[in-house]
Amino acid sequence: AVWPRDFYQVTMAMLAMGDRVTPKVAFEYLENVQTSDKTPGYSGTPGWFLQKTHVDGKVEWVGVQLDQTAMPIMLGWRLWKEGVLSDAEMTTWYSKMLKPAANFLTDGGTVNIDWLKNVTITPPKTIQERWEEQTGYSPSTTAAIIAGLVAASDIAKLAKDDESAARYLAAADKYSSDLE
């Protein structure tokens, strides 16, 4: 099974051990489990990553966990900073995968798939926190969202998308200032 959050954790460990191939392959795979008009049975705002799928991309669990949308952004940023992804590759991944994820973390949207019927997501409030038990505001989820948006802002600058870069950073700052 695939959880984007676990992909992030494992690939970061592999990168720390010197493996530069597996983390890149894992990152590129994540496009297969990101919601879009190609996701079977899905309608709504695109960009978030499915909670859990089979390796072939078949949906298993569909809860919206916002840390699992933030962590692919952080993974892409780290691979770029480590030189695993070139500037040109990062710009391409920003356009096709990371910008929709960052937009979802900033704006939220409506989700309609399986048991989630026209549910509105308003970050940083999450349907499910890290352990899939609670809805609401989670310190772990909020921290991931803030870090993901800061990384997205940096990537957006690379892509010369200054408007989005400013918007992502402003959202991260707002979520951070609202922590108390």
mmCIF file of C-alpha atoms in Angstrom:
data_model
loop_
_atom_site.group_PDB
_atom_site.id
_atom_site.type_symbol
_atom_site.label_atom_id
_atom_site.label_comp_id
_atom_site.label_asym_id
_atom_site.label_seq_id
_atom_site.Cartn_x
_atom_site.Cartn_y
_atom_site.Cartn_z
ATOM 1 C CA ALA A 1 0.000 0.000 0.000
ATOM 2 C CA VAL A 2 1.053 3.606 -0.540
ATOM 3 C CA TRP A 3 0.672 6.475 1.911
ATOM 4 C CA PRO A 4 2.282 9.685 0.577
ATOM 5 C CA ARG A 5 3.359 10.588 4.122
ATOM 6 C CA ASP A 6 5.255 7.317 4.435
ATOM 7 C CA PHE A 7 6.828 7.834 1.004
ATOM 8 C CA TYR A 8 8.176 11.103 2.345
ATOM 9 C CA GLN A 9 9.539 9.547 5.542
ATOM 10 C CA VAL A 10 11.161 6.549 3.843
ATOM 11 C CA THR A 11 12.596 8.470 0.915
ATOM 12 C CA MET A 12 14.110 11.079 3.226
ATOM 13 C CA ALA A 13 15.843 8.246 5.120
ATOM 14 C CA MET A 14 17.077 6.719 1.872
ATOM 15 C CA LEU A 15 18.361 10.092 0.718
ATOM 16 C CA ALA A 16 20.211 10.509 4.028
ATOM 17 C CA MET A 17 21.878 7.134 3.418
ATOM 18 C CA GLY A 18 23.095 8.289 0.013
ATOM 19 C CA ASP A 19 20.456 6.740 -2.263
ATOM 20 C CA ARG A 20 19.593 9.332 -4.903
ATOM 21 C CA VAL A 21 17.662 7.070 -7.292
ATOM 22 C CA THR A 22 14.895 5.552 -5.142
ATOM 23 C CA PRO A 23 13.763 8.891 -3.648
ATOM 24 C CA LYS A 24 13.426 10.388 -7.128
ATOM 25 C CA VAL A 25 11.431 7.403 -8.398
ATOM 26 C CA ALA A 26 9.187 7.533 -5.306
ATOM 27 C CA PHE A 27 8.622 11.269 -5.753
ATOM 28 C CA GLU A 28 7.738 10.863 -9.429
ATOM 29 C CA TYR A 29 5.322 8.035 -8.560
ATOM 30 C CA LEU A 30 3.281 10.355 -6.315
ATOM 31 C CA GLU A 31 1.716 11.975 -9.374
ATOM 32 C CA ASN A 32 -0.270 8.724 -9.742
ATOM 33 C CA VAL A 33 -2.007 9.193 -6.380
ATOM 34 C CA GLN A 34 -2.763 12.907 -6.580
ATOM 35 C CA THR A 35 -6.388 13.821 -7.160
ATOM 36 C CA SER A 36 -7.263 15.210 -10.560
ATOM 37 C CA ASP A 37 -9.875 14.782 -13.259
ATOM 38 C CA LYS A 38 -8.166 11.416 -13.958
ATOM 39 C CA THR A 39 -8.920 10.018 -10.473
ATOM 40 C CA PRO A 40 -11.676 7.376 -10.848
ATOM 41 C CA GLY A 41 -14.881 8.427 -9.091
ATOM 42 C CA TYR A 42 -13.540 11.820 -8.045
ATOM 43 C CA SER A 43 -14.950 15.265 -8.543
ATOM 44 C CA GLY A 44 -14.027 18.426 -6.759
ATOM 45 C CA THR A 45 -10.958 20.518 -6.157
ATOM 46 C CA PRO A 46 -7.795 18.790 -7.416
ATOM 47 C CA GLY A 47 -4.349 18.696 -5.845
ATOM 48 C CA TRP A 48 -4.541 16.707 -2.629
ATOM 49 C CA PHE A 49 -3.047 13.221 -2.402
ATOM 50 C CA LEU A 50 -5.153 10.145 -1.752
ATOM 51 C CA GLN A 51 -4.861 8.805 1.783
ATOM 52 C CA LYS A 52 -3.965 5.224 0.874
ATOM 53 C CA THR A 53 -3.805 3.355 -2.411
ATOM 54 C CA HIS A 54 -2.565 0.074 -3.732
ATOM 55 C CA VAL A 55 0.771 0.296 -5.523
ATOM 56 C CA ASP A 56 -1.078 0.316 -8.864
ATOM 57 C CA GLY A 57 -2.896 3.490 -7.769
ATOM 58 C CA LYS A 58 -6.252 1.839 -7.010
ATOM 59 C CA VAL A 59 -7.918 3.766 -4.197
ATOM 60 C CA GLU A 60 -8.206 1.996 -0.857
ATOM 61 C CA TRP A 61 -8.854 4.749 1.726
ATOM 62 C CA VAL A 62 -9.916 8.272 0.801
ATOM 63 C CA GLY A 63 -9.676 10.425 3.920
ATOM 64 C CA VAL A 64 -8.160 13.839 3.271
ATOM 65 C CA GLN A 65 -5.022 14.169 5.369
ATOM 66 C CA LEU A 66 -3.424 17.512 4.693
ATOM 67 C CA ASP A 67 0.027 16.459 5.894
ATOM 68 C CA GLN A 68 -0.021 13.963 3.031
ATOM 69 C CA THR A 69 -0.500 16.865 0.646
ATOM 70 C CA ALA A 70 2.275 18.919 2.249
ATOM 71 C CA MET A 71 4.905 16.199 2.429
ATOM 72 C CA PRO A 72 5.224 15.588 -1.327
ATOM 73 C CA ILE A 73 5.963 19.306 -1.687
ATOM 74 C CA MET A 74 8.626 19.061 1.011
ATOM 75 C CA LEU A 75 10.071 15.960 -0.646
ATOM 76 C CA GLY A 76 10.286 17.667 -4.032
ATOM 77 C CA TRP A 77 11.937 20.700 -2.448
ATOM 78 C CA ARG A 78 14.496 18.525 -0.651
ATOM 79 C CA LEU A 79 15.313 16.536 -3.810
ATOM 80 C CA TRP A 80 15.807 19.832 -5.641
ATOM 81 C CA LYS A 81 18.045 21.247 -2.898
ATOM 82 C CA GLU A 82 20.110 18.031 -2.886
ATOM 83 C CA GLY A 83 20.569 18.252 -6.663
ATOM 84 C CA VAL A 84 18.540 15.115 -7.364
ATOM 85 C CA LEU A 85 16.102 17.253 -9.358
ATOM 86 C CA SER A 86 17.477 19.954 -11.645
ATOM 87 C CA ASP A 87 15.976 23.439 -11.779
ATOM 88 C CA ALA A 88 14.217 22.492 -15.027
ATOM 89 C CA GLU A 89 12.809 19.269 -13.541
ATOM 90 C CA MET A 90 11.653 21.083 -10.402
ATOM 91 C CA THR A 91 9.904 23.739 -12.484
ATOM 92 C CA THR A 92 8.080 21.018 -14.434
ATOM 93 C CA TRP A 93 7.065 19.174 -11.259
ATOM 94 C CA TYR A 94 5.922 22.444 -9.725
ATOM 95 C CA SER A 95 3.560 23.085 -12.617
ATOM 96 C CA LYS A 96 2.078 19.621 -12.848
ATOM 97 C CA MET A 97 2.043 18.360 -9.255
ATOM 98 C CA LEU A 98 3.290 20.710 -6.559
ATOM 99 C CA LYS A 99 1.393 23.891 -7.441
ATOM 100 C CA PRO A 100 -2.007 22.123 -7.320
ATOM 101 C CA ALA A 101 -0.997 20.653 -3.937
ATOM 102 C CA ALA A 102 0.088 24.040 -2.585
ATOM 103 C CA ASN A 103 -3.100 25.634 -3.899
ATOM 104 C CA PHE A 104 -5.136 23.021 -2.024
ATOM 105 C CA LEU A 105 -3.198 23.715 1.186
ATOM 106 C CA THR A 106 -3.809 27.432 0.743
ATOM 107 C CA ASP A 107 -7.384 27.500 -0.530
ATOM 108 C CA GLY A 108 -8.877 24.126 0.340
ATOM 109 C CA GLY A 109 -11.888 23.124 -1.674
ATOM 110 C CA THR A 110 -14.669 20.628 -2.137
ATOM 111 C CA VAL A 111 -14.002 16.905 -2.160
ATOM 112 C CA ASN A 112 -16.380 14.282 -3.548
ATOM 113 C CA ILE A 113 -15.200 10.663 -3.590
ATOM 114 C CA ASP A 114 -16.468 7.456 -1.997
ATOM 115 C CA TRP A 115 -17.791 8.240 1.505
ATOM 116 C CA LEU A 116 -16.737 11.902 1.258
ATOM 117 C CA LYS A 117 -19.766 13.521 -0.347
ATOM 118 C CA ASN A 118 -19.262 17.195 -1.186
ATOM 119 C CA VAL A 119 -17.096 17.824 1.865
ATOM 120 C CA THR A 120 -15.492 21.246 2.110
ATOM 121 C CA ILE A 121 -11.883 21.309 3.306
ATOM 122 C CA THR A 122 -10.658 24.544 4.911
ATOM 123 C CA PRO A 123 -6.954 24.287 5.799
ATOM 124 C CA PRO A 124 -5.385 23.998 8.228
ATOM 125 C CA LYS A 125 -8.430 22.166 9.615
ATOM 126 C CA THR A 126 -8.190 18.547 8.536
ATOM 127 C CA ILE A 127 -10.648 15.684 8.235
ATOM 128 C CA GLN A 128 -8.062 13.288 9.618
ATOM 129 C CA GLU A 129 -4.874 13.976 11.481
ATOM 130 C CA ARG A 130 -1.762 11.824 11.270
ATOM 131 C CA TRP A 131 -3.187 8.847 13.140
ATOM 132 C CA GLU A 132 -6.507 8.897 11.242
ATOM 133 C CA GLU A 133 -8.511 9.321 14.418
ATOM 134 C CA GLN A 134 -9.353 12.998 14.810
ATOM 135 C CA THR A 135 -10.799 15.813 12.770
ATOM 136 C CA GLY A 136 -9.972 19.424 13.412
ATOM 137 C CA TYR A 137 -6.717 21.211 14.090
ATOM 138 C CA SER A 138 -3.680 19.012 14.577
ATOM 139 C CA PRO A 139 -0.242 20.312 15.602
ATOM 140 C CA SER A 140 1.452 17.729 13.384
ATOM 141 C CA THR A 141 -0.734 18.490 10.366
ATOM 142 C CA THR A 142 -0.442 22.246 10.810
ATOM 143 C CA ALA A 143 3.348 22.024 11.070
ATOM 144 C CA ALA A 144 3.482 19.976 7.851
ATOM 145 C CA ILE A 145 1.213 22.453 6.053
ATOM 146 C CA ILE A 146 3.341 25.415 7.123
ATOM 147 C CA ALA A 147 6.578 23.692 6.069
ATOM 148 C CA GLY A 148 5.010 22.541 2.789
ATOM 149 C CA LEU A 149 3.851 26.051 1.924
ATOM 150 C CA VAL A 150 7.228 27.593 2.749
ATOM 151 C CA ALA A 151 8.851 25.005 0.447
ATOM 152 C CA ALA A 152 6.211 25.677 -2.230
ATOM 153 C CA SER A 153 6.965 29.390 -2.030
ATOM 154 C CA ASP A 154 10.646 28.713 -2.682
ATOM 155 C CA ILE A 155 9.824 26.456 -5.632
ATOM 156 C CA ALA A 156 7.339 29.000 -7.029
ATOM 157 C CA LYS A 157 10.121 31.611 -7.023
ATOM 158 C CA LEU A 158 12.255 29.229 -9.090
ATOM 159 C CA ALA A 159 9.332 28.850 -11.521
ATOM 160 C CA LYS A 160 9.017 32.658 -11.680
ATOM 161 C CA ASP A 161 5.499 32.415 -10.231
ATOM 162 C CA ASP A 162 6.036 35.299 -7.819
ATOM 163 C CA GLU A 163 2.331 35.833 -7.144
ATOM 164 C CA SER A 164 1.874 32.254 -5.931
ATOM 165 C CA ALA A 165 5.162 32.386 -4.006
ATOM 166 C CA ALA A 166 3.883 35.378 -2.048
ATOM 167 C CA ARG A 167 0.468 33.768 -1.525
ATOM 168 C CA TYR A 168 1.945 30.508 -0.199
ATOM 169 C CA LEU A 169 4.261 32.330 2.182
ATOM 170 C CA ALA A 170 1.419 34.580 3.389
ATOM 171 C CA ALA A 171 -0.752 31.511 4.082
ATOM 172 C CA ALA A 172 2.116 29.814 5.965
ATOM 173 C CA ASP A 173 2.614 32.982 8.015
ATOM 174 C CA LYS A 174 -1.125 33.191 8.763
ATOM 175 C CA TYR A 175 -1.348 29.545 9.850
ATOM 176 C CA SER A 176 1.741 30.087 12.003
ATOM 177 C CA SER A 177 0.409 33.270 13.616
ATOM 178 C CA ASP A 178 -2.918 31.527 14.359
ATOM 179 C CA LEU A 179 -1.302 28.640 16.259
ATOM 180 C CA GLU A 180 -2.064 30.005 19.706
#
